[in-house]
mmCIF file of C-alpha atoms in Angstrom:
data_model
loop_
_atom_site.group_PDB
_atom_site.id
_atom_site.type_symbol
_atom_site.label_atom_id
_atom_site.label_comp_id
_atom_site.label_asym_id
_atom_site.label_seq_id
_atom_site.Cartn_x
_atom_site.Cartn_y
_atom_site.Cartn_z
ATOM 1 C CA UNK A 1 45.323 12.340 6.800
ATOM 2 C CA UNK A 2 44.724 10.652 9.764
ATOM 3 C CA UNK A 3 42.933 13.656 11.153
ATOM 4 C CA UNK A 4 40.382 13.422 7.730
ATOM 5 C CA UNK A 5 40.146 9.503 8.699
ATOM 6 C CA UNK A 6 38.633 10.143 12.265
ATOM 7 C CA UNK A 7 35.869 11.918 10.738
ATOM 8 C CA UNK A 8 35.459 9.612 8.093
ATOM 9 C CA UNK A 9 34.784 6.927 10.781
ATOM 10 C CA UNK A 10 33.050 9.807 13.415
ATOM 11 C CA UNK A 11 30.914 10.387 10.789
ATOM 12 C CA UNK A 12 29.949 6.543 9.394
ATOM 13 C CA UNK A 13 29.583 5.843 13.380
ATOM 14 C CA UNK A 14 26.826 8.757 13.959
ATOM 15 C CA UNK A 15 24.553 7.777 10.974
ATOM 16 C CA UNK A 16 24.770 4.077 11.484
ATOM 17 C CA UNK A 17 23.635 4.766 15.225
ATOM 18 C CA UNK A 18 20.619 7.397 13.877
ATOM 19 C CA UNK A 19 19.691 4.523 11.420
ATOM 20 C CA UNK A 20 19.681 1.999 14.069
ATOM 21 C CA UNK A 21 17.342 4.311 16.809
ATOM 22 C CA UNK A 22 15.292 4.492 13.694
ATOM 23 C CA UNK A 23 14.860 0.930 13.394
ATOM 24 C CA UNK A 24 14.151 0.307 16.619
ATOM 25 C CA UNK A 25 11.534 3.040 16.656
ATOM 26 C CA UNK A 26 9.981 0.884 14.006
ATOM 27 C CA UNK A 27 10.206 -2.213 15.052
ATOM 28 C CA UNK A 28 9.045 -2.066 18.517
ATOM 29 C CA UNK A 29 5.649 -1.348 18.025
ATOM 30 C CA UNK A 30 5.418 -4.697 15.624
ATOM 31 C CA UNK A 31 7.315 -6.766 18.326
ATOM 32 C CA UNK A 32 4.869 -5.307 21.078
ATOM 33 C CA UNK A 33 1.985 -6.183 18.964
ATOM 34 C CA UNK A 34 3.584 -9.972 19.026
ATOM 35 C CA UNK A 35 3.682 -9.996 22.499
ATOM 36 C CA UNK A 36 0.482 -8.053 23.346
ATOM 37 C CA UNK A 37 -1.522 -10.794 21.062
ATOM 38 C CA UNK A 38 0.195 -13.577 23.086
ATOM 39 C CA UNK A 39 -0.716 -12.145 26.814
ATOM 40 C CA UNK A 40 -3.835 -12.630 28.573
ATOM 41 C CA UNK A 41 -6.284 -9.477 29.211
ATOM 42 C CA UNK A 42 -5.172 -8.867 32.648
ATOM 43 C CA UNK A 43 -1.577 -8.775 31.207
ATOM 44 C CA UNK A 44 -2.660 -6.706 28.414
ATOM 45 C CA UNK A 45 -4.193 -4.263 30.598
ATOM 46 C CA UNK A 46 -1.788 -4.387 33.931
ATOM 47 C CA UNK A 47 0.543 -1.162 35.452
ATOM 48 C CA UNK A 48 2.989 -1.254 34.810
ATOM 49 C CA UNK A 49 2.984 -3.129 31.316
ATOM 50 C CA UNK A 50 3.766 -6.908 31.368
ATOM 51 C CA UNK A 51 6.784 -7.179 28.872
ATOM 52 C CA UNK A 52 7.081 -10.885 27.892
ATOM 53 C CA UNK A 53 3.780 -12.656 29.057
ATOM 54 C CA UNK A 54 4.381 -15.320 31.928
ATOM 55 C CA UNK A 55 3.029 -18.397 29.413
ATOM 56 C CA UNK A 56 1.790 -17.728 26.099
ATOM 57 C CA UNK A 57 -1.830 -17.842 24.826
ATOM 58 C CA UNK A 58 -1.568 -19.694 21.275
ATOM 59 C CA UNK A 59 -5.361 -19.707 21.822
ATOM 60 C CA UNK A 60 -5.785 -15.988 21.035
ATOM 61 C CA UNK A 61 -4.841 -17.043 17.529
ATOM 62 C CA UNK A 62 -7.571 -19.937 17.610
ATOM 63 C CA UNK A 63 -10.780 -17.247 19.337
ATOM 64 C CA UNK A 64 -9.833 -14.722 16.328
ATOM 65 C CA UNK A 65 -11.249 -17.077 14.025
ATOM 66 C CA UNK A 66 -14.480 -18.185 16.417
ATOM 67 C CA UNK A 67 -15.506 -14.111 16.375
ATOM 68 C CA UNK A 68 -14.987 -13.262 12.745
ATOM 69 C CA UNK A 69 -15.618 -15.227 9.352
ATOM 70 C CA UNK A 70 -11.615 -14.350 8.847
ATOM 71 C CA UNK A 71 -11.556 -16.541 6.109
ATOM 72 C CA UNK A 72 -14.342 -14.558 4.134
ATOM 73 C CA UNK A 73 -13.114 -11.395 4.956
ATOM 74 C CA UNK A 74 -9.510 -11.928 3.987
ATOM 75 C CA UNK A 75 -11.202 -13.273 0.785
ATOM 76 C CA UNK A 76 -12.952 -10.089 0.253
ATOM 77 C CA UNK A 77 -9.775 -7.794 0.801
ATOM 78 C CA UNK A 78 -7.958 -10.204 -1.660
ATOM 79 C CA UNK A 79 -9.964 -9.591 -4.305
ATOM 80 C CA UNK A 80 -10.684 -6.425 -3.621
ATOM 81 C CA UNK A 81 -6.261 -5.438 -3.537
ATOM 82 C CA UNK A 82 -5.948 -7.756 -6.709
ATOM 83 C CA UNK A 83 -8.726 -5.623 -8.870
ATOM 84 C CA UNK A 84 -7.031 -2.047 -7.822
ATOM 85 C CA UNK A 85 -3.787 -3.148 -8.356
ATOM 86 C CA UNK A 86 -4.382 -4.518 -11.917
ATOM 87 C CA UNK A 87 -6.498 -1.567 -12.390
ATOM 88 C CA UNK A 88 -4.567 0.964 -11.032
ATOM 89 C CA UNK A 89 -1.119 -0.352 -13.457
ATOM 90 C CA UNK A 90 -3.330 -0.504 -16.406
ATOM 91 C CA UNK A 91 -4.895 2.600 -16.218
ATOM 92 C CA UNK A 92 -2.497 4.717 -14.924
ATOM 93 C CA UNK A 93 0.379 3.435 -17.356
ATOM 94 C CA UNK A 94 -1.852 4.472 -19.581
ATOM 95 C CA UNK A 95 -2.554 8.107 -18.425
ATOM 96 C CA UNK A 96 1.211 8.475 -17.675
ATOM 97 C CA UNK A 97 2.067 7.264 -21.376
ATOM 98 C CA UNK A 98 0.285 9.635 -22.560
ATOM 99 C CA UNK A 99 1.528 12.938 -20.234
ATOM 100 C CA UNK A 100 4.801 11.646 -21.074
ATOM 101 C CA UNK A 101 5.148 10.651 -24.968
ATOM 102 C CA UNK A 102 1.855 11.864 -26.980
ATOM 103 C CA UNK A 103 1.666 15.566 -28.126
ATOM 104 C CA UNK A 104 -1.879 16.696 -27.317
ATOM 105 C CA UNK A 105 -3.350 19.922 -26.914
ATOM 106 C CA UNK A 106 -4.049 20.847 -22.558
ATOM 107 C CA UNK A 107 -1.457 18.040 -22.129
ATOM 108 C CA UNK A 108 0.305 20.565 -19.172
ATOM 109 C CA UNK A 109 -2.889 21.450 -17.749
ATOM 110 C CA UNK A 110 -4.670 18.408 -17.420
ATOM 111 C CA UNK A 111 -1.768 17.007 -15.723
ATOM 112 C CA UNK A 112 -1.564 19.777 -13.475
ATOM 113 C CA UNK A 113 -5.306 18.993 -12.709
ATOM 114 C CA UNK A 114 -4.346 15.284 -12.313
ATOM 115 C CA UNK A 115 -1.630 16.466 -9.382
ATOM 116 C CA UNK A 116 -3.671 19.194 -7.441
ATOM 117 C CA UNK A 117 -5.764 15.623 -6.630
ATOM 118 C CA UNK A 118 -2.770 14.571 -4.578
ATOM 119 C CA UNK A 119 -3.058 18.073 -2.657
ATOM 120 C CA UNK A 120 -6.340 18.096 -1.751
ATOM 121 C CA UNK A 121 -7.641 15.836 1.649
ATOM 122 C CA UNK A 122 -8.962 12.326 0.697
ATOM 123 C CA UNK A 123 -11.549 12.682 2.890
ATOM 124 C CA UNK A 124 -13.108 15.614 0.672
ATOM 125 C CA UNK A 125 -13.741 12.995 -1.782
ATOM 126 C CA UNK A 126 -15.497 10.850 0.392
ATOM 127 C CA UNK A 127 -19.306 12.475 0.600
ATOM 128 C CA UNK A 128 -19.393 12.454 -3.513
ATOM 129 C CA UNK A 129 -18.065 9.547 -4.032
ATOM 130 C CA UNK A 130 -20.582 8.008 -1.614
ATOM 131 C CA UNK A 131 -23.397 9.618 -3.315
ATOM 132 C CA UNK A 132 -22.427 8.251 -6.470
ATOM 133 C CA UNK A 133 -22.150 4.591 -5.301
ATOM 134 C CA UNK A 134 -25.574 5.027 -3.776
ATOM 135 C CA UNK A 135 -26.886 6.476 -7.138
ATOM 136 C CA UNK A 136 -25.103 3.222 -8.391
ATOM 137 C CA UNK A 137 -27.122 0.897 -6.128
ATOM 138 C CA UNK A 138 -23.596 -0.772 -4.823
ATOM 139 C CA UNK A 139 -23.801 -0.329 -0.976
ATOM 140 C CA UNK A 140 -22.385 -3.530 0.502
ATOM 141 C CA UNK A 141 -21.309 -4.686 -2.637
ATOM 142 C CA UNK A 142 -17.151 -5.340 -3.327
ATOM 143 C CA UNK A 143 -17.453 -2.943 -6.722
ATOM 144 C CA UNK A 144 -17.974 -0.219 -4.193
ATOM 145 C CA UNK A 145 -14.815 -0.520 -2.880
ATOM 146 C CA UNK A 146 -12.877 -1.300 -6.031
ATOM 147 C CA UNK A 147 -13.902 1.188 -8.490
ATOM 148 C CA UNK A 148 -13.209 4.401 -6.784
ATOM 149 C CA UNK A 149 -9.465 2.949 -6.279
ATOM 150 C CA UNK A 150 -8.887 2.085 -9.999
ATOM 151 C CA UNK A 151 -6.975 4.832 -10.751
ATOM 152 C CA UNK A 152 -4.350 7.308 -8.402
ATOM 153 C CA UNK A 153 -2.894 10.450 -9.279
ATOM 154 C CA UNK A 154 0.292 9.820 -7.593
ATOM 155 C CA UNK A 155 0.359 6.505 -9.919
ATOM 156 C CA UNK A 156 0.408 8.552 -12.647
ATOM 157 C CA UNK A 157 2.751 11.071 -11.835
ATOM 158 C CA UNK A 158 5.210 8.107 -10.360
ATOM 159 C CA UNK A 159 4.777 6.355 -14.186
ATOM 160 C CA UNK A 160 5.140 9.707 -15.774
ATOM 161 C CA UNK A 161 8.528 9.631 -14.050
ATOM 162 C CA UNK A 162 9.891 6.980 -15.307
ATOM 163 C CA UNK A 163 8.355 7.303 -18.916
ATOM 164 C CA UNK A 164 9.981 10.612 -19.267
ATOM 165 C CA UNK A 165 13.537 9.188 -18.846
ATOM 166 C CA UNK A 166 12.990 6.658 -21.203
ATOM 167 C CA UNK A 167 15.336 7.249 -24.676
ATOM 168 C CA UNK A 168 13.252 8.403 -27.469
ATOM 169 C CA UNK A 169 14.673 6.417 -30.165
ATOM 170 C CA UNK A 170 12.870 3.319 -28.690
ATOM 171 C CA UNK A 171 9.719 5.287 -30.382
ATOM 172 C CA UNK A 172 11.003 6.423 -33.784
ATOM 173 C CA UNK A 173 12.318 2.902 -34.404
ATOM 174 C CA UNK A 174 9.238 1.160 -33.153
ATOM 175 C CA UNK A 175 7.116 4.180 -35.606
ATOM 176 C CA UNK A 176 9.043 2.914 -38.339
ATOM 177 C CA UNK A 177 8.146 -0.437 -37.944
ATOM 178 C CA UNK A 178 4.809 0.594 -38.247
ATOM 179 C CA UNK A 179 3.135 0.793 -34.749
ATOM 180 C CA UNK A 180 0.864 3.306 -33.045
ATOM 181 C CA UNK A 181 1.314 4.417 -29.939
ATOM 182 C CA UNK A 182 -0.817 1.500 -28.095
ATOM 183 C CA UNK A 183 1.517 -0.861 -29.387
ATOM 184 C CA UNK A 184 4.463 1.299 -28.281
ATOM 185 C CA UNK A 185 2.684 1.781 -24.993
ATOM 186 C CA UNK A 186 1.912 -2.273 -24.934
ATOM 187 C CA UNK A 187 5.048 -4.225 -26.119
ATOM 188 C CA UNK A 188 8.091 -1.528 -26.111
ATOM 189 C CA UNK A 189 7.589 1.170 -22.756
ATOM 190 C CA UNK A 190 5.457 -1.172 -20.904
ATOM 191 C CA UNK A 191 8.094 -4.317 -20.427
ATOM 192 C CA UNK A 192 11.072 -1.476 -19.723
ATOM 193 C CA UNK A 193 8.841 0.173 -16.999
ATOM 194 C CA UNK A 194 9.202 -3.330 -14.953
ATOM 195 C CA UNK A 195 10.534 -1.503 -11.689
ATOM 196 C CA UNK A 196 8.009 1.098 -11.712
ATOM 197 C CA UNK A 197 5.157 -1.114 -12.255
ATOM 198 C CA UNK A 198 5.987 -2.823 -9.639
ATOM 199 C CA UNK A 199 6.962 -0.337 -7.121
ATOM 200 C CA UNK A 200 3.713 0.941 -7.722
ATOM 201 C CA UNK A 201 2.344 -2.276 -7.535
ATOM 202 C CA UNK A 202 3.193 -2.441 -4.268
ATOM 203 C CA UNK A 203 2.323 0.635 -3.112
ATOM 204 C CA UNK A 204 -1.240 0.043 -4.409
ATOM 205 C CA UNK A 205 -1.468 -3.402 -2.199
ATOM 206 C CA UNK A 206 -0.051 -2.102 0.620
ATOM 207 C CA UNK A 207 -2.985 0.825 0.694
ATOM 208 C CA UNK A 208 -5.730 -1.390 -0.818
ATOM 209 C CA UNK A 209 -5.097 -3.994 2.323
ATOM 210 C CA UNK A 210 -5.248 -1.786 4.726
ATOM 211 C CA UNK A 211 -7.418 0.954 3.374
ATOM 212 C CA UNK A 212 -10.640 1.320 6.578
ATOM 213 C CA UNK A 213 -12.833 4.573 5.846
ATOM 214 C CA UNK A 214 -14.008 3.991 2.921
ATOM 215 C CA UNK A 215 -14.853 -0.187 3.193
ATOM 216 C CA UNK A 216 -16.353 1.160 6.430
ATOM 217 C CA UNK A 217 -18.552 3.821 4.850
ATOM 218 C CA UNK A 218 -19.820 1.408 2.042
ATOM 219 C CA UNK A 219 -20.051 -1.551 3.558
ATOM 220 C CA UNK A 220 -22.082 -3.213 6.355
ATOM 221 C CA UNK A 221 -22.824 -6.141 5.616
ATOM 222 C CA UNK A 222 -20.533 -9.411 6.169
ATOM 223 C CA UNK A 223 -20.347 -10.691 2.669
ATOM 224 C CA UNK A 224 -18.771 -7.549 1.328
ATOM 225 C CA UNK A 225 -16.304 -6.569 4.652
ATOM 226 C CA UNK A 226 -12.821 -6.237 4.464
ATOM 227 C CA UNK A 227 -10.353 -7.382 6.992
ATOM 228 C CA UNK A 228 -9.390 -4.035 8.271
ATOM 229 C CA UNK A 229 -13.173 -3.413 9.028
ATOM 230 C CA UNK A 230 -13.914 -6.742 10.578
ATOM 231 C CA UNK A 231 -10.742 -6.020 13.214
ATOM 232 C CA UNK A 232 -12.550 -2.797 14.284
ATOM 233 C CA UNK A 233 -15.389 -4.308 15.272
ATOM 234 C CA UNK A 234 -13.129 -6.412 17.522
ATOM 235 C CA UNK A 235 -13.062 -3.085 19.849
ATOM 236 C CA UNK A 236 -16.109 -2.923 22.156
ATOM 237 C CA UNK A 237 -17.632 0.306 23.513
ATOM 238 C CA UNK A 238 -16.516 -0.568 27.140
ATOM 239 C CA UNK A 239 -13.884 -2.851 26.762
ATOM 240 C CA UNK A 240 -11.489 -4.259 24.036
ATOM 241 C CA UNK A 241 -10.006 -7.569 24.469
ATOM 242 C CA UNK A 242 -6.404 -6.413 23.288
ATOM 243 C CA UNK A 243 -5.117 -9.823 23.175
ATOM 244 C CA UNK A 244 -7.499 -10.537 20.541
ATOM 245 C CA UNK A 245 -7.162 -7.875 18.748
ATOM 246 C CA UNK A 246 -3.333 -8.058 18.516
ATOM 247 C CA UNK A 247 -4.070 -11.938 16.984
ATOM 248 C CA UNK A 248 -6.231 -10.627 14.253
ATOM 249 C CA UNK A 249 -3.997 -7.429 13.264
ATOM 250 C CA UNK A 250 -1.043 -9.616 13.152
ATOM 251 C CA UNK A 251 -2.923 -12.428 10.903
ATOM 252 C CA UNK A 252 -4.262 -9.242 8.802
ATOM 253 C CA UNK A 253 -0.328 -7.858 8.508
ATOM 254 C CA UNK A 254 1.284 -11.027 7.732
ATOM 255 C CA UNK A 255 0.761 -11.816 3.817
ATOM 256 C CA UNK A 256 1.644 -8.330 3.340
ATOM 257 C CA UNK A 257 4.900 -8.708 5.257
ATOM 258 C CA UNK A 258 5.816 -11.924 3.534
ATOM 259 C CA UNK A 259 5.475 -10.094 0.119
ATOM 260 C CA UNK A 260 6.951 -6.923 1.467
ATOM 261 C CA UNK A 261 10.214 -9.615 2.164
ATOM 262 C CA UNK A 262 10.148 -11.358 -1.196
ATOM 263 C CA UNK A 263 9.638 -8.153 -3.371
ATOM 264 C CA UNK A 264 11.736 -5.968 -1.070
ATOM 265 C CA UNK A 265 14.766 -5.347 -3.613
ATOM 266 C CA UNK A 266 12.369 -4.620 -6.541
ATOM 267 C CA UNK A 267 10.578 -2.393 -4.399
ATOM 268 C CA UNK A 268 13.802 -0.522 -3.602
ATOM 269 C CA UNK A 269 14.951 -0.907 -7.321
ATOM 270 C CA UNK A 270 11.834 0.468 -8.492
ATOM 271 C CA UNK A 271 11.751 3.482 -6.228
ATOM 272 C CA UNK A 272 15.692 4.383 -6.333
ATOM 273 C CA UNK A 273 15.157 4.390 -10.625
ATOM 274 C CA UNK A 274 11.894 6.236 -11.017
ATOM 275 C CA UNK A 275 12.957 9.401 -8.376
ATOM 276 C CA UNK A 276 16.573 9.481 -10.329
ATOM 277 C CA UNK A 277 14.582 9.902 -13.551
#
């Protein structure tokens, strides 16, 4: 017994400590971008590296917003995250409805189709899709970025998921009562797929905000740039003020960090439900 308690506790000890490495792994490079945007270049830059900077330079902070419209361009990326988002939990609730509830001949296949998208290399994509806008006539526009990101495969196969384990009778009653399947989809599965939604919610904001390629490839102009574009063209050729750069990332990082920590145990409650479906 006691012999069965030492491993218990051996055990418990050894994967707190691998979870705590890990955390430190994950953090550091966050703290060191903290400290990096509060240095001056010559700390930034000095062997070996300058820890804790000897007085810190609040006026990083102030020179991020004297090179870059950061204003505009976290406008842009806000809109642009809001419109996938929406998009992306509209549409691909309804695609997953559908795989998951309504009958239809090439259901299997087309949804087979829909996942071999999450095998194949975004950047395959990228050429076509770019063709297409430019057939469109929306270079440097915001619609450029938004539409191609309206709908996922992997949100569709993560709503699938949780539609799936959802009790049938909830759609024979609600047939009896008269309604079709959008009003099924709309005012029965819809509210009970809460902590999907909004794990995939989050997903889709988290990629939207920090998405660079394809903003880059579409748009040049000021008006239209994102955040994560307008930080890259912090880095010069020759030389990269670091300090700077640090500032802006850590501005560009911290509303999704602040909704990461207010929507962190529906995130987790959203992910833990949909894989045990």
């Amino acid at each position: 017994m006691e012999r069965e308690k030492r491993l218990v506790i051996s055990k418990s000890f050894l994967i707190h400590f691998i979870l705590i490495i890990g955390a430190v792994a994950m953090v550091l490079p966050f703290i060191w971008m903290i400290l990096t945007s509060l240095k001056t270049y010559a700390e930034s830059i000095h062997v070996p590296p300058v820890l804790i900077p000897k007085e810190f330079q609040w006026g990083n902070y102030k020179e991020v917003f004297g090179l870059l419209p950061f204003f505009k361009f976290m406008c842009n990326t806000l809109i642009i995250t809001i419109l996938r988002t929406v998009g992306q939990l509209f549409f691909c609730s309804l695609a997953a409805y559908a795989f998951a509830r309504i009958e239809f001949p090439g259901r299997n296949l087309l949804f087979l189709l829909a996942l071999m998208v999450l095998m194949v290399p975004g950047q395959v994509f990228l050429l076509p899709q770019y063709m297409i806008m430019v057939k469109l006539g929306w270079l440097n526009s915001l619609q450029a970025v938004v539409v191609p990101g309206l709908f996922s495969a992997f949100g569709t196969f993560l709503l699938r998921q949780f539609f799936m384990g959802l009790p049938k009778e909830l759609e024979e009653a609600a047939r009896l009562d008269g309604c079709n399947h959008f009003k099924i989809y709309w005012r029965i599965m819809l509210p009970l797929a809460k902590p999907g939604l909004i794990a995939l919610g989050i997903f889709t904001t988290l990629w939207s905000w920090n998405e660079l390629m394809w903003p880059m490839i579409v748009n040049s102009s000021t008006e239209s740039m994102t955040l994560s574009v307008g930080l890259s063209s912090l880095q010069g050729q020759y030389l990269t003020n670091y300090p700077i750069l640090m500032a802006g990332s850590f501005l560009a990082i911290l509303p999704m960090l602040i909704l990461f920590i207010f929507l962190q145990k529906q995130f987790i409650e959203g992910i833990a439900v949909t894989g045990g479906k």
